CSV table of C-alpha atoms in Angstrom, one decimal:
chain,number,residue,atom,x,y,z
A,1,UNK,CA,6.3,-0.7,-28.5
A,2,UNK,CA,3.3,-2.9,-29.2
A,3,UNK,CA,6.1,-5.9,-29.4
A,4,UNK,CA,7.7,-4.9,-25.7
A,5,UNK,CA,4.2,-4.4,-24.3
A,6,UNK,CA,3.6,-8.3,-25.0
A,7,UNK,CA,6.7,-9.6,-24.0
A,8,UNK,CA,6.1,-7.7,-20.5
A,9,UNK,CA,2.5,-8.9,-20.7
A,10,UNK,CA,3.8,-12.6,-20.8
A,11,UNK,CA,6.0,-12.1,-18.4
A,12,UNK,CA,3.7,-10.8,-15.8
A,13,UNK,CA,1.7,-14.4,-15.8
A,14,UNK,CA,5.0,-16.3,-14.6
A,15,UNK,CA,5.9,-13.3,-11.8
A,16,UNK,CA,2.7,-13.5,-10.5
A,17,UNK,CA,2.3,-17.2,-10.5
A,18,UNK,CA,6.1,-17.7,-8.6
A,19,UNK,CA,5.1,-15.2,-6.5
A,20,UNK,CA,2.0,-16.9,-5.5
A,21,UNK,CA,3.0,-19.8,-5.4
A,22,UNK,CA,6.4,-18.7,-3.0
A,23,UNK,CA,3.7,-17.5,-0.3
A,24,UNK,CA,1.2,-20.5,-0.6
A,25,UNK,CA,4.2,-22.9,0.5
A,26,UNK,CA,6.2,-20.5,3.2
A,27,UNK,CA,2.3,-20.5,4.5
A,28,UNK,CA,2.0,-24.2,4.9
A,29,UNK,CA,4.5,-24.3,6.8
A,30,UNK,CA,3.6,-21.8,9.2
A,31,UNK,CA,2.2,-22.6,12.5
A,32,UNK,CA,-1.3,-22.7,13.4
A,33,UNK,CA,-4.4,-22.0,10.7
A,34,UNK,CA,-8.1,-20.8,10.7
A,35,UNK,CA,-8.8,-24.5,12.5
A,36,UNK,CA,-6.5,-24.3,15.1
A,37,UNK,CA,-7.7,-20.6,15.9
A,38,UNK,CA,-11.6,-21.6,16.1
A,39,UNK,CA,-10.1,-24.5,18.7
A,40,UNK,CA,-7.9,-22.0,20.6
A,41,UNK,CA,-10.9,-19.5,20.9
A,42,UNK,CA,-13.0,-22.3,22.1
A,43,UNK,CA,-10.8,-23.3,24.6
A,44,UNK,CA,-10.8,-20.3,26.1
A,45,UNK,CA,-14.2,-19.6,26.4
A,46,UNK,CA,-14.8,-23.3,27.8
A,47,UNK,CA,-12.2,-22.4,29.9
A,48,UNK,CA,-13.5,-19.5,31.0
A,49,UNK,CA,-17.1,-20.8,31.5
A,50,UNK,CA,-15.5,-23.8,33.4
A,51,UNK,CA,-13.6,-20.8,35.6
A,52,UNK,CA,-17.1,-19.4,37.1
A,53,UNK,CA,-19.5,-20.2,39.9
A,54,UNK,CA,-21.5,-23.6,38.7
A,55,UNK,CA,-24.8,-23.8,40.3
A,56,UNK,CA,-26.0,-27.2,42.1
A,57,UNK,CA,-27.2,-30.5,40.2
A,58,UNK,CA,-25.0,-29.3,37.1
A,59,UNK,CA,-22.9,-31.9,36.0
A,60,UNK,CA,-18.8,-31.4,36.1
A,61,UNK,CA,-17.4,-29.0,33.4
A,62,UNK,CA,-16.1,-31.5,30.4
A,63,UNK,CA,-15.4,-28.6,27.8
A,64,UNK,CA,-11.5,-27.8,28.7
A,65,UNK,CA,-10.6,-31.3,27.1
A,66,UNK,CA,-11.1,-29.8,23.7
A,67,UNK,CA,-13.1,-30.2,20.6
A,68,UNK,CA,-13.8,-33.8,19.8
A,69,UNK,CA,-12.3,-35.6,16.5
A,70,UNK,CA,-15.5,-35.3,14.6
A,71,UNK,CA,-15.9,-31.6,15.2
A,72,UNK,CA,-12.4,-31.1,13.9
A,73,UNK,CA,-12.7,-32.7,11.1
A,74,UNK,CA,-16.0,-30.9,10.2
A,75,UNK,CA,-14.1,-27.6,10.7
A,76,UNK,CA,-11.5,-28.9,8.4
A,77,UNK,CA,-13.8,-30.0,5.7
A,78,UNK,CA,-16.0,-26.4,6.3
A,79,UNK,CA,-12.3,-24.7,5.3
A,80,UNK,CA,-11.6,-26.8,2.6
A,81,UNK,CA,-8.5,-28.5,4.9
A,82,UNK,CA,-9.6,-32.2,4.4
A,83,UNK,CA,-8.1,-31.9,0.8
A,84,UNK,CA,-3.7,-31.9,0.0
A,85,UNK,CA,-2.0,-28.9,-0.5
A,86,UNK,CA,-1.7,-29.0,-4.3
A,87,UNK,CA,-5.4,-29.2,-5.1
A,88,UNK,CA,-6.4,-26.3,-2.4
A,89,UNK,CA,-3.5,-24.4,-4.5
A,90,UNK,CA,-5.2,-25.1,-8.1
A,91,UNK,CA,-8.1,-24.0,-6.4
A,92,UNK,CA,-6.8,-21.0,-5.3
A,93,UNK,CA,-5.8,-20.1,-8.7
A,94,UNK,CA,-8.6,-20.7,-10.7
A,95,UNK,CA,-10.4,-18.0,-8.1
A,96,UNK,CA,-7.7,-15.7,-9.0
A,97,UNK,CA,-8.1,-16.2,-12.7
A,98,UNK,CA,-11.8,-15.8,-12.3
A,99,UNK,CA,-11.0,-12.4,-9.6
A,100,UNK,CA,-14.0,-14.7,-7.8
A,101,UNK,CA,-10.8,-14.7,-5.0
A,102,UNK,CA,-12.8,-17.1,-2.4
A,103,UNK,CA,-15.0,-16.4,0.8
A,104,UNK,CA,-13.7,-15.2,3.9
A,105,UNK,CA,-13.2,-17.9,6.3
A,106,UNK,CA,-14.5,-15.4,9.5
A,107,UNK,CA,-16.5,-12.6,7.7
A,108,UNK,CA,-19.1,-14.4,6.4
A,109,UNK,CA,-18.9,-11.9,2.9
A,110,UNK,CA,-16.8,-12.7,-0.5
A,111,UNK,CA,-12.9,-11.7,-0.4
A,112,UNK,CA,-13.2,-9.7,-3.5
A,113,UNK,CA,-16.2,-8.0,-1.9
A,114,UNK,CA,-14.7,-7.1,0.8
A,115,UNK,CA,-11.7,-5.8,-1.2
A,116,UNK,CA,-13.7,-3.5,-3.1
A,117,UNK,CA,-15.2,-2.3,0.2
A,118,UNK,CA,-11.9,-1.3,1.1
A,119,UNK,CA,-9.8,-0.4,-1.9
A,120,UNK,CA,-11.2,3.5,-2.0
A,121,UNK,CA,-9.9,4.1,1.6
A,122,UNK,CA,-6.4,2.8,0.4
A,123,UNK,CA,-6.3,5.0,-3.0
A,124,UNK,CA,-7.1,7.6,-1.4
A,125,UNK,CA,-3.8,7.8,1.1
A,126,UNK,CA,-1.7,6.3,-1.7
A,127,UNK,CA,-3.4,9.2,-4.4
A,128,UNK,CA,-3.2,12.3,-1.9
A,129,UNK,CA,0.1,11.0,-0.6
A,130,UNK,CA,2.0,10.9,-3.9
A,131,UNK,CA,0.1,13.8,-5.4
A,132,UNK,CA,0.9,16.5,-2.5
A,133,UNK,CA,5.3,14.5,-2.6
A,134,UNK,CA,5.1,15.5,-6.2
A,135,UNK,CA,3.9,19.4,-5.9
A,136,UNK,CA,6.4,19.8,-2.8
A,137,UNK,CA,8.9,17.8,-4.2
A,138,UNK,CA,9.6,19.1,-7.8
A,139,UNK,CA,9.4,23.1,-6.8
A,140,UNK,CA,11.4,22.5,-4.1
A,141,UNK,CA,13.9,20.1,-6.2
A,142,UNK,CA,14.2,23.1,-9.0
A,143,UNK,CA,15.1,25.4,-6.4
A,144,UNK,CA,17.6,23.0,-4.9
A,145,UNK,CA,19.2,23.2,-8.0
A,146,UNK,CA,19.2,26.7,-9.1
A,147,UNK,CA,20.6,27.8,-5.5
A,148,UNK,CA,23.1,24.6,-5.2
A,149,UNK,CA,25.6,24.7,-2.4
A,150,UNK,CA,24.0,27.7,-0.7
A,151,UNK,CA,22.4,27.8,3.2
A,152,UNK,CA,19.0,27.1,1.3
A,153,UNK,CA,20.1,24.2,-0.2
A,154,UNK,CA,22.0,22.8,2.9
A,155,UNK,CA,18.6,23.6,5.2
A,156,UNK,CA,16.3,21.9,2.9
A,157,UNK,CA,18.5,18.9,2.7
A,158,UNK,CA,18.6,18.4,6.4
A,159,UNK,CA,15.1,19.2,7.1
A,160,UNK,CA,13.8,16.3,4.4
A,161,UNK,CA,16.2,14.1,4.9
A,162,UNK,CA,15.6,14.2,9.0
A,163,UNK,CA,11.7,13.7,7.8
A,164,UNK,CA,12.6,10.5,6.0
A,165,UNK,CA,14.9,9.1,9.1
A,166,UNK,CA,11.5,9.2,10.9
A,167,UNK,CA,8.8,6.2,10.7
A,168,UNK,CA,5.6,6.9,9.4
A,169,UNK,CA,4.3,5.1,12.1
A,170,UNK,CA,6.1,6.9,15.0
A,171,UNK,CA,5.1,10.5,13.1
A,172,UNK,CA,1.5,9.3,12.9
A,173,UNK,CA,2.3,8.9,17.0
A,174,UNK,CA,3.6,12.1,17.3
A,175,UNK,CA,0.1,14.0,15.5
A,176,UNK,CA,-2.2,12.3,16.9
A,177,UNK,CA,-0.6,13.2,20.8
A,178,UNK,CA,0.1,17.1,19.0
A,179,UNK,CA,-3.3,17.6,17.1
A,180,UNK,CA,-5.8,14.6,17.9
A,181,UNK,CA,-6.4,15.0,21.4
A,182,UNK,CA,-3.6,12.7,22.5
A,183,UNK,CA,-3.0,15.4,25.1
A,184,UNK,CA,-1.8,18.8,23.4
A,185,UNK,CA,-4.7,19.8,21.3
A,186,UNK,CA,-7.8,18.7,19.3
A,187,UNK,CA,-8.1,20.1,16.2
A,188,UNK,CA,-8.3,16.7,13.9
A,189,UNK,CA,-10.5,13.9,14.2
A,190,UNK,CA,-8.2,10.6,15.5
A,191,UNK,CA,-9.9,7.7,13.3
A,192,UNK,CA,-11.7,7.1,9.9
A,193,UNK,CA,-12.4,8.9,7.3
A,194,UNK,CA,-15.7,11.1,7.4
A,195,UNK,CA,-18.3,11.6,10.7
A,196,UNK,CA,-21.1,9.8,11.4
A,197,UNK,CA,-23.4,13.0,10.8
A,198,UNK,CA,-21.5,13.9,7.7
A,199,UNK,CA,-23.5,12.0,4.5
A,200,UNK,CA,-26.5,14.0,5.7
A,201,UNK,CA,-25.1,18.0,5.4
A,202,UNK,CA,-24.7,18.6,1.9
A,203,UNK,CA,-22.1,17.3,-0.5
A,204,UNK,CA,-19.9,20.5,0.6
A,205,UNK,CA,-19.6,19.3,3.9
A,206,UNK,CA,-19.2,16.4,3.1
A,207,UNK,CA,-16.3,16.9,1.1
A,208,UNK,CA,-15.0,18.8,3.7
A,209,UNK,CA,-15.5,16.2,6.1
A,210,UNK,CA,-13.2,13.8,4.2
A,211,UNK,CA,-10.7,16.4,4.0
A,212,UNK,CA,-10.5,17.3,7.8
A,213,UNK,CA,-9.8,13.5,8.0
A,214,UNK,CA,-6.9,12.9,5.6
A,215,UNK,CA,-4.5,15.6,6.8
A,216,UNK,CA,-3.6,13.7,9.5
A,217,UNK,CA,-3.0,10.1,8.2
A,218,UNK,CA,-1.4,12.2,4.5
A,219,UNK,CA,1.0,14.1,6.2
A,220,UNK,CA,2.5,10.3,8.0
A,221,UNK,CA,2.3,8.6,4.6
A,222,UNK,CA,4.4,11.5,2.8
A,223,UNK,CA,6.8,12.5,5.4
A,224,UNK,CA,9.5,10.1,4.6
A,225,UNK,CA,8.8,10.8,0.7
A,226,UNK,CA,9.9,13.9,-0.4
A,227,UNK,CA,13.8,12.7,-0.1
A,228,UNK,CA,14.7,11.2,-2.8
A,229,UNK,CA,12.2,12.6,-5.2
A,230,UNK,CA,13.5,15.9,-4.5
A,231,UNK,CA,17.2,14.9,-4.3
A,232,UNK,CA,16.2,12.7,-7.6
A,233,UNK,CA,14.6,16.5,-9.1
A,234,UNK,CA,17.5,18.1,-8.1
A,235,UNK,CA,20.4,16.2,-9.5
A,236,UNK,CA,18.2,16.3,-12.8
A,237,UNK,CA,18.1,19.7,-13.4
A,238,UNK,CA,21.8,20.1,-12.2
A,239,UNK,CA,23.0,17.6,-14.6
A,240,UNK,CA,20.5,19.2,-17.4
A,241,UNK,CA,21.7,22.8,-16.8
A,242,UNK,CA,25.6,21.9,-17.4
A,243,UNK,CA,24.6,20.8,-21.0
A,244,UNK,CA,25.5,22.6,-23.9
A,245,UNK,CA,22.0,23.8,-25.2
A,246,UNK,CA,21.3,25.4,-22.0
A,247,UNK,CA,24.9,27.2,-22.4
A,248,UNK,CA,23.7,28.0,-26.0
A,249,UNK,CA,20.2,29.3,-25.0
A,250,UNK,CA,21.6,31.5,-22.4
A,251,UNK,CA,24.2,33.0,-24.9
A,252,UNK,CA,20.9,33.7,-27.2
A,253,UNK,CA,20.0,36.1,-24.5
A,254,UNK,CA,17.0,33.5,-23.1
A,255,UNK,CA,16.2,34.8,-19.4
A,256,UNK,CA,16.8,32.5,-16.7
A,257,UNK,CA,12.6,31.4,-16.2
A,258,UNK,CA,12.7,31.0,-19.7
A,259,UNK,CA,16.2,28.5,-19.5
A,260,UNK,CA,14.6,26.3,-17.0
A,261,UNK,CA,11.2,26.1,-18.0
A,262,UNK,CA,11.4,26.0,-21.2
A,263,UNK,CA,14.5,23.9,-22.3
A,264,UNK,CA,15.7,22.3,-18.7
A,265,UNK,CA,12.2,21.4,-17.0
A,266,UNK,CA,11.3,19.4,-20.4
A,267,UNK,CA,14.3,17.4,-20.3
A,268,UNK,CA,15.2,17.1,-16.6
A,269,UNK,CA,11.4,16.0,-16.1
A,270,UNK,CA,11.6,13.0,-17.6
A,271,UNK,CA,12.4,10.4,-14.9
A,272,UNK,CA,10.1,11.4,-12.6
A,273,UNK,CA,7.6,12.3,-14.5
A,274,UNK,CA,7.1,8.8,-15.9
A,275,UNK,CA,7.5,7.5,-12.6
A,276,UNK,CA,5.0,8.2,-10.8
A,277,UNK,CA,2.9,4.9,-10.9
A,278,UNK,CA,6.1,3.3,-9.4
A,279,UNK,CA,6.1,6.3,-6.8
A,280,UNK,CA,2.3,5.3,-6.0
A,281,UNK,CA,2.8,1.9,-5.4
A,282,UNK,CA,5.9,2.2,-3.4
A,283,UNK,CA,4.0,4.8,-1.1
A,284,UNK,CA,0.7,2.9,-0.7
A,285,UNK,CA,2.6,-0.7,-0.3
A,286,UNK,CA,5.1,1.1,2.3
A,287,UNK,CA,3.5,3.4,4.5
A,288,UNK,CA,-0.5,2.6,4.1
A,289,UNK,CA,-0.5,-0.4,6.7
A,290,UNK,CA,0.8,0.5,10.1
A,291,UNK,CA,-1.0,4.5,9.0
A,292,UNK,CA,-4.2,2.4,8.4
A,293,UNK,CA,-4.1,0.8,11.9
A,294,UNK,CA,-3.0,3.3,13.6
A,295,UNK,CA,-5.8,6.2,12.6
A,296,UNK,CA,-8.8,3.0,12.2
A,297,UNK,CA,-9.0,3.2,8.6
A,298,UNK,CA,-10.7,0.6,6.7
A,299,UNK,CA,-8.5,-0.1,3.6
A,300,UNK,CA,-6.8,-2.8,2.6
A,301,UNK,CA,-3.6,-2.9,4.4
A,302,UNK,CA,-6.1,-3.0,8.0
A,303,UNK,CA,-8.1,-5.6,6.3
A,304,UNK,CA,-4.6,-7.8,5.3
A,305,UNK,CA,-3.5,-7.3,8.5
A,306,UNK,CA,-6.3,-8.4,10.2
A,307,UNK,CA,-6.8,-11.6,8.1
A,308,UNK,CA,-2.8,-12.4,9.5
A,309,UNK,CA,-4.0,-12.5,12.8
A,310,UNK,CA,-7.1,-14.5,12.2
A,311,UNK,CA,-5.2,-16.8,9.9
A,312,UNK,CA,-8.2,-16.0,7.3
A,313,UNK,CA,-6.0,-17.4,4.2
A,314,UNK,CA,-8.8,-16.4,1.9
A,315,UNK,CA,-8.3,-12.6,2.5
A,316,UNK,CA,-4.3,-12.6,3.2
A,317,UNK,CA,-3.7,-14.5,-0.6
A,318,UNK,CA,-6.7,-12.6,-2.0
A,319,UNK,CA,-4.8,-8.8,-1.0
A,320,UNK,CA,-1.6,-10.4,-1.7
A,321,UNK,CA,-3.1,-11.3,-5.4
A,322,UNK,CA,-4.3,-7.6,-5.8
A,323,UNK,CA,-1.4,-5.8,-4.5
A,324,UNK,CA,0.7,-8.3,-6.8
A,325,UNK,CA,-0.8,-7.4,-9.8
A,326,UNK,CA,-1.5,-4.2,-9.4
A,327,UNK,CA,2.3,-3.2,-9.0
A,328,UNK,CA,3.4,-5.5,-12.2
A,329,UNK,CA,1.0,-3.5,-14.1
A,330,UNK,CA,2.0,-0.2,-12.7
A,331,UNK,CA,5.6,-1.3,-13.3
A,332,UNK,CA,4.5,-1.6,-17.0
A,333,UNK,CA,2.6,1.5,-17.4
A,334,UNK,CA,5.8,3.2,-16.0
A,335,UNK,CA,7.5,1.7,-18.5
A,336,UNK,CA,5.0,2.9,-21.1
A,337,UNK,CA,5.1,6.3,-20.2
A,338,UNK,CA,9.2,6.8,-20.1
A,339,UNK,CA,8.5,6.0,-24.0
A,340,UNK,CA,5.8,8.1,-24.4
A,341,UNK,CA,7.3,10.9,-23.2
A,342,UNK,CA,11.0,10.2,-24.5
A,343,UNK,CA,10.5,8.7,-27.8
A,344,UNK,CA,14.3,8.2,-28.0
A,345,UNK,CA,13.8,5.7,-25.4
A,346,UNK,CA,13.5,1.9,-27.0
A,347,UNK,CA,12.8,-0.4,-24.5
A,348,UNK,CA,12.1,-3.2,-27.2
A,349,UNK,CA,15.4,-2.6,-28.6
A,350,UNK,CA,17.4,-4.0,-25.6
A,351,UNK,CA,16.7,-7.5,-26.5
């Protein structure tokens, strides 16, 4: 194992550098940047300004021409723009070497601070999201299987798989008109994640609080997920119960809780037991942005998205670095765990 863990280790620096590096260049030669956005807003405000009533004795409105050479250089030089490509990329990487990640060019605060800030809110959806696919998903799986081919099994199948033909996006829609006062009724709060009054009732009420708030935005992050977890739960068990030892067990007079629970669940388990840091990722990286926006959430896919529309490179290469990373090494714990709880699987042997 210890041999496999390294080689995968080694690997991860290459992945993440060519991934990197693939999204520094498609951004340079992307249109506009952070200096062309500061002139754009300027413009409009000049433009504005030049737009009202100008009292008497004021001299004619100059400001629509735009900002002068020497004032766009000094915003290049401020965002590090005066220097090539290729040195702002070394740059760029020995900030992500050091997790020092840069400042924000428009938040006036440090990008890995402002990660930080924001990385709770995003756990949280991704945590609760996977946690509450998992306990509907294997039950439900298991009973798929033992009831194969009957009305149950065909109900189920249509009612999750019609979940995952809808958007997260357009579900998170469709609560907030239901149960956020988007015209039906009222009975969940329609942005963040705790009250304003909330920190000062008791840790109770808080907790609470933050509870009342995640139904909502959980329920849009997990409707498209129980699918192919369950279908994946299913088709385990089904092609686990067909096996000889189960046939054996069964002629030894083992009851039917004591077949599947005790010899099947072991086995059929396996697969999506050890990945669930995959399932995590894939639901967080997937479903956390357009859910973020649309319920006002401050994690990190609202603060990536935002950066995009400001052009604050900083931020966007700064969540693109953490995101990166953290699914190489969740890809690698997943890995980890399929050995640890099938020791007949080798990874290291394949090479």
């Amino acid at each position: 194992m210890i041999p496999y863990l390294l080689r995968r280790l080694a690997l991860l620096v290459p992945t993440l550098f060519g991934i990197i590096a693939l999204n520094f260049i498609v951004v340079q030669f992307a249109p506009g940047g952070p200096v062309e956005e500061i002139m754009a807003k300027l413009h409009h405000q000049t433009q504005g300004e030049a737009a009202a009533p100008m009292p008497q004795n004021t001299r004619r409105y100059q400001g629509a021409q735009g900002l002068d050479a020497a004032s766009e250089a000094q915003l290049r030089r401020q965002f590090g723009f005066d220097k090539p490509a290729w040195q702002r990329f070394l740059i760029m990487l020995r900030d992500d070497i050091t997790f020092h990640l840069g400042q924000s060019f428009f938040q006036s605060a440090s990008v890995m601070s402002l990660i930080l800030q924001r990385l709770p809110v995003s756990i949280s959806l991704g945590l609760w999201s996977t946690l509450i696919v998992y306990l509907v998903s294997i039950p439900l799986g298991i009973r798929k299987a033992v009831r194969d081919g009957s009305r149950f099994d065909l109900w189920t199948s249509l009612i999750i798989l019609a979940g995952y033909a809808v958007p997260g996006f357009l579900f998170a829609i469709l609560l907030i008109v239901l149960l956020a006062g988007g015209g039906v009724v009222s009975l969940f709060p329609l942005r963040g994640l705790l009250s304003g009054d909330a920190a000062h009732e008791g840790v109770l009420a808080l907790i609470g609080d933050y509870a009342w708030h995640m139904v909502l935005p959980t329920l849009a992050m997990t409707v498209g997920g129980f699918a192919s977890l369950t279908m994946l739960v299913k088709n385990s068990f089904l092609d686990e119960i067909n096996k000889l030892y189960v046939l054996t067990a069964r002629a030894k007079g083992a009851g039917e809780a004591r077949v599947l629970y005790g010899h099947v669940f072991r086995n059929a388990m396996l697969l999506v037991i050890a990945g669930f840091p995959q399932a995590f990722i894939a639901i967080l990286f997937t479903s956390a942005l357009l859910v973020e926006i649309i319920f006002s959430l401050n994690g990190l896919g609202l603060l990536g998205f935002q950066a995009i529309l400001q052009r604050d490179y900083p931020i966007m290469f700064g969540t693109l670095y953490v995101y990166t990373l953290a699914g190489l090494v969740m890809h690698i714990i997943g890995d980890l765990l399929y050995m640890a709880v099938d020791p007949r699987i080798d990874f290291a042997a394949r090479g």
